[in-house]
Short mmCIF file of C-alpha atoms in Angstrom, two decimals:
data_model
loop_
_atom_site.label_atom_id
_atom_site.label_comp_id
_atom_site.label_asym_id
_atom_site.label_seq_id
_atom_site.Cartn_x
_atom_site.Cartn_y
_atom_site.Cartn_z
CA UNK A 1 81.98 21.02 83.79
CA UNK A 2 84.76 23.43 83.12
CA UNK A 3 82.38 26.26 82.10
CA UNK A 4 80.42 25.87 84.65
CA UNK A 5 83.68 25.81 86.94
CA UNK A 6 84.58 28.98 85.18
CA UNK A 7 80.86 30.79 85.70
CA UNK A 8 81.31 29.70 89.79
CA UNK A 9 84.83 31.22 89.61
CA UNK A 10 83.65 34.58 88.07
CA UNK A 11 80.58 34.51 89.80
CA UNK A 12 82.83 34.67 92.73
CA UNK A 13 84.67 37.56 91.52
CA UNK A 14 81.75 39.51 90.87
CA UNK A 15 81.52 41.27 94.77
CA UNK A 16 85.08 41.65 94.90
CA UNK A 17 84.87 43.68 91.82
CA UNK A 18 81.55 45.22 92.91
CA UNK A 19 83.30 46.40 96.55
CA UNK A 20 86.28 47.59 94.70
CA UNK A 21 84.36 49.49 92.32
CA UNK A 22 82.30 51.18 95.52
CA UNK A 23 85.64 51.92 97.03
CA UNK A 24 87.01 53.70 94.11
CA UNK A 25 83.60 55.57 93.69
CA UNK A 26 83.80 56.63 97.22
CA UNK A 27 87.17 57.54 96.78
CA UNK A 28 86.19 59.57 93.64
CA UNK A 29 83.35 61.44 95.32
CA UNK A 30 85.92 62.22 97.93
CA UNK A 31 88.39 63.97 95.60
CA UNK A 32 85.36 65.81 93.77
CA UNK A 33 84.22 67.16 97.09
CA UNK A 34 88.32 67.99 97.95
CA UNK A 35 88.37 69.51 94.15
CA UNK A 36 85.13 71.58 95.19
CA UNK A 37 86.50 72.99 98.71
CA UNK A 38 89.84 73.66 96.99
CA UNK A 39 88.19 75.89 94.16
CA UNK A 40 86.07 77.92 96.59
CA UNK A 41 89.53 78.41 98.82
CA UNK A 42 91.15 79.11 95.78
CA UNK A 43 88.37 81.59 94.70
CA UNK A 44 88.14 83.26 98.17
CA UNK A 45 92.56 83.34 98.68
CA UNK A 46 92.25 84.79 94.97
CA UNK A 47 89.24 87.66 95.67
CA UNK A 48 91.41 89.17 98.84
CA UNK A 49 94.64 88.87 96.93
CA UNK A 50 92.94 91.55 94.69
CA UNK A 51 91.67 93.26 97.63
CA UNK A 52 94.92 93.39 98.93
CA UNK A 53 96.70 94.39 95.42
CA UNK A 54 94.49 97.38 95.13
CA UNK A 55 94.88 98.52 98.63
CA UNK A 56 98.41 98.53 98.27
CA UNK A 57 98.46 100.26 95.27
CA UNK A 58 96.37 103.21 97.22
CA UNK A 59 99.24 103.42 99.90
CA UNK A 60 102.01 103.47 97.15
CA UNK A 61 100.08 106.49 96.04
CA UNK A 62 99.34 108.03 99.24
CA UNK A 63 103.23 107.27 100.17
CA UNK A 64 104.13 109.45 96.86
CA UNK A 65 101.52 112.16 97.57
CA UNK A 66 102.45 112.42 101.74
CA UNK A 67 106.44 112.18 99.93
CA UNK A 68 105.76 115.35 97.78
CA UNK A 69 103.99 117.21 100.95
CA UNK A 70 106.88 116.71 102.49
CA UNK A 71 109.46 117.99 100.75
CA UNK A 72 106.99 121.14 100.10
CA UNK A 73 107.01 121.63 103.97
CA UNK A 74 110.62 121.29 103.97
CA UNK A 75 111.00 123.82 101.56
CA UNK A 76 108.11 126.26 103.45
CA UNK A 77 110.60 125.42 106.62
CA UNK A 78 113.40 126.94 105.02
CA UNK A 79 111.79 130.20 103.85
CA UNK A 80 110.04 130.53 107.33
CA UNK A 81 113.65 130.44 108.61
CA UNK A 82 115.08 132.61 106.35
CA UNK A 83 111.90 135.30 106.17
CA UNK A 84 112.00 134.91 110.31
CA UNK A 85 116.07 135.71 110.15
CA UNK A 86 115.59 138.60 107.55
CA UNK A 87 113.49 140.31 110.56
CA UNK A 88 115.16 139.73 113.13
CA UNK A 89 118.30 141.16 111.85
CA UNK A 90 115.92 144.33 110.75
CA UNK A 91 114.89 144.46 114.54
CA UNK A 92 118.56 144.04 115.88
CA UNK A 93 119.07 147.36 113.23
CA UNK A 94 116.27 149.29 114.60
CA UNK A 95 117.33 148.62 117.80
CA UNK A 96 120.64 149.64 117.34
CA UNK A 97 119.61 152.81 115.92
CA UNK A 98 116.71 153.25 118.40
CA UNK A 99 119.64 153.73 121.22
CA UNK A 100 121.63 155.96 119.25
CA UNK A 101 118.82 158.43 118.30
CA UNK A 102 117.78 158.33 122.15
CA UNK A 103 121.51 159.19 123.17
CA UNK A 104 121.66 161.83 120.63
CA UNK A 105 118.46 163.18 121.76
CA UNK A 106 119.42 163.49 124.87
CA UNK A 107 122.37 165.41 124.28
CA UNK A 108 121.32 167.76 122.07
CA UNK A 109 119.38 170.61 123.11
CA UNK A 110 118.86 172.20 119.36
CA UNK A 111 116.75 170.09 116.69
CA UNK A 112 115.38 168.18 119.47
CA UNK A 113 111.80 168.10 118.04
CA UNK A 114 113.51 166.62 114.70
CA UNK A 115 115.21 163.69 116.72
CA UNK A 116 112.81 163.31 119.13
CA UNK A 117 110.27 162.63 115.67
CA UNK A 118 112.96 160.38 114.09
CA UNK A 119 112.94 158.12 117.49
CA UNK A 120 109.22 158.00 117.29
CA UNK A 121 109.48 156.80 113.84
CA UNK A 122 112.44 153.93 114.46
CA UNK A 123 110.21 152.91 117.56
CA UNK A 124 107.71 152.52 115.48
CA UNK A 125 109.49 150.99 112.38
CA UNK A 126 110.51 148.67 115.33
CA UNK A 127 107.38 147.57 117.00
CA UNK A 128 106.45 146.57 112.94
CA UNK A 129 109.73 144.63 112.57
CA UNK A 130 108.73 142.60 116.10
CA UNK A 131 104.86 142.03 114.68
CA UNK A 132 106.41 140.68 111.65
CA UNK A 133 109.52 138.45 113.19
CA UNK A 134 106.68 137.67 115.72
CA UNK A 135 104.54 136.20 112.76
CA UNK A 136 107.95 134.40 110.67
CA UNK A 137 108.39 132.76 113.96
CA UNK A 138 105.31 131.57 114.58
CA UNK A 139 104.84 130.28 110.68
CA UNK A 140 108.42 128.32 111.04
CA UNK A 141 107.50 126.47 113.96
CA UNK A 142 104.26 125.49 112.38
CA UNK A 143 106.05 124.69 109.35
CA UNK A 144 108.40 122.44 111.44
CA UNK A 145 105.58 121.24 113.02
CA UNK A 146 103.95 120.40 109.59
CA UNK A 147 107.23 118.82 108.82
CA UNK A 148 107.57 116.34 111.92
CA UNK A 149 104.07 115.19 111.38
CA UNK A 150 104.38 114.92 107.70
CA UNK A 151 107.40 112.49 109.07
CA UNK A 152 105.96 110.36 111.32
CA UNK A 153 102.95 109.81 108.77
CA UNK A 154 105.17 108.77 106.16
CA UNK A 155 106.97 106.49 108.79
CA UNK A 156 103.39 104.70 109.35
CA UNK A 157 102.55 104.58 105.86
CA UNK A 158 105.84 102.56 105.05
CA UNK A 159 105.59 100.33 107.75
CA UNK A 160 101.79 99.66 106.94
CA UNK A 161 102.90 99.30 102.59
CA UNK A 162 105.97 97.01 104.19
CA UNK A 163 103.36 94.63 106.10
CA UNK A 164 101.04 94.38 103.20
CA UNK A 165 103.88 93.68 100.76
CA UNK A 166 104.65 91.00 102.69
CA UNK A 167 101.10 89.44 103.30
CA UNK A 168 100.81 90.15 99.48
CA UNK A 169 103.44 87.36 99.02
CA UNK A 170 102.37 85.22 101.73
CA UNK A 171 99.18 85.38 99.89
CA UNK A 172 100.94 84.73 96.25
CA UNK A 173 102.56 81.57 97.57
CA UNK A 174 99.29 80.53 99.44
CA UNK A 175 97.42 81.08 96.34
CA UNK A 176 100.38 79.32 94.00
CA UNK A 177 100.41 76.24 96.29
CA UNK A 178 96.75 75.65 96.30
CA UNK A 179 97.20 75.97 92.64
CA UNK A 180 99.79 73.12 91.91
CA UNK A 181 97.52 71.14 94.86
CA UNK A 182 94.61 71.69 93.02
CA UNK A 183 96.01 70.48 90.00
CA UNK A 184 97.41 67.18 91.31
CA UNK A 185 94.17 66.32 93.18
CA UNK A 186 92.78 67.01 89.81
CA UNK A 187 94.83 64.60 88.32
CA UNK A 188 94.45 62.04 90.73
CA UNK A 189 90.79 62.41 90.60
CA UNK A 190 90.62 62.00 86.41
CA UNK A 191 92.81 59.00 86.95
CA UNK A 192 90.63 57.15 89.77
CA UNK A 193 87.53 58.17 87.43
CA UNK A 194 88.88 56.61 84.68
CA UNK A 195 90.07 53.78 86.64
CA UNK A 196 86.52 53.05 88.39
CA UNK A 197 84.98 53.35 84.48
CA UNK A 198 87.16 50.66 83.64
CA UNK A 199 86.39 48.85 86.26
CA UNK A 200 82.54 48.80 85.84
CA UNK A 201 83.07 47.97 82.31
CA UNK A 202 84.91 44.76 83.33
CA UNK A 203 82.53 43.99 85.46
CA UNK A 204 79.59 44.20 83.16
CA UNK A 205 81.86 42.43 80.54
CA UNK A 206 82.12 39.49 83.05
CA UNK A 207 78.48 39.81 83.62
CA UNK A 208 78.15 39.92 80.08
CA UNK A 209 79.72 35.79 80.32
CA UNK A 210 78.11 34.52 82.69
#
């Protein structure tokens, strides 16, 4: 009588065990499929972190290359300048000389063919000096021209590297997060797994005495 008191009670047991052992299955599935999604996330968050990584290490290199441009600008700006000061100094000569040879010609009456040769040749020692001063002007302000743009690209460029710097770590924590989530789900999946095993293998031990 006791047995058989005994088979009713585990008998009875049996779909308790059986619905708890479907719950922890479903619950096992569940975490698989979470494991799953995570790993593709973590594969995707991964793949543009790379992306990211090598397009930031093209604009540190462009930032270096525009860097160097600039300071060669700067230093073409300078010469401009100078070469563009050198001239006009050697028109402001020319000029000066220009008026004296044309008073001097004028007041001489003797060796006027000689001066009036020597102010032909400073005129036109002169109109040279303005081509050239004409052409150092012209290549500094292009030069400072080079130079401004040269500074508002590098201006874009750091503000663009600063903004993926910081989506790069944004991305690093993303991708460290899913990481130690990944892990625990992991954890808690291997544990429920090996808790449901358990479970079906005291349930076809009870089986097993009935």
């Amino acid at each position: 009588a006791d047995q058989l008191a005994l088979a009713d009670a585990r008998a009875e047991q049996l779909p308790i065990i059986e619905a708890k052992n479907r719950d922890l299955t479903e619950e096992v599935t569940k975490l698989r499929a979470d494991v799953s999604s995570f790993n593709l996330e973590k594969e995707a968050l991964e793949g543009r972190l790379k992306c990211l990584e090598s397009l930031n290490n093209d604009l540190t290199g462009s930032n270096q290359r525009l860097n160097g441009d600039l300071v060669a600008a700067r230093a073409e700006a300078a010469r401009s300048k100078i070469d563009a000061k050198h001239y006009q100094d050697r028109c402001d000569r020319l000029t000066i000389s220009l008026d004296d040879i044309k008073s001097e010609k004028d007041s001489l009456s003797s060796g006027k063919k000689q001066v009036e040769q020597l102010y032909i040749q400073t005129q036109t020692n002169l109109d040279v000096a303005r081509s050239e001063l004409s052409k150092k002007e012209q290549a500094h302000r292009d030069a400072i021209s080079r130079v401004n743009r040269l500074d508002t690209d590098l201006e874009a460029y750091k503000s663009a590297e600063h903004r993926l710097k910081t989506d790069l770590d944004s991305l690093r924590n993303e991708n460290a997060r899913l990481g130690t989530l990944l892990t625990s789900v992991q954890r808690i999946e291997a544990s429920l797994s090996a808790k449901s095993e358990g479970e079906i293998e005291n349930m076809n031990e009870e089986v097993k005495r009935l």
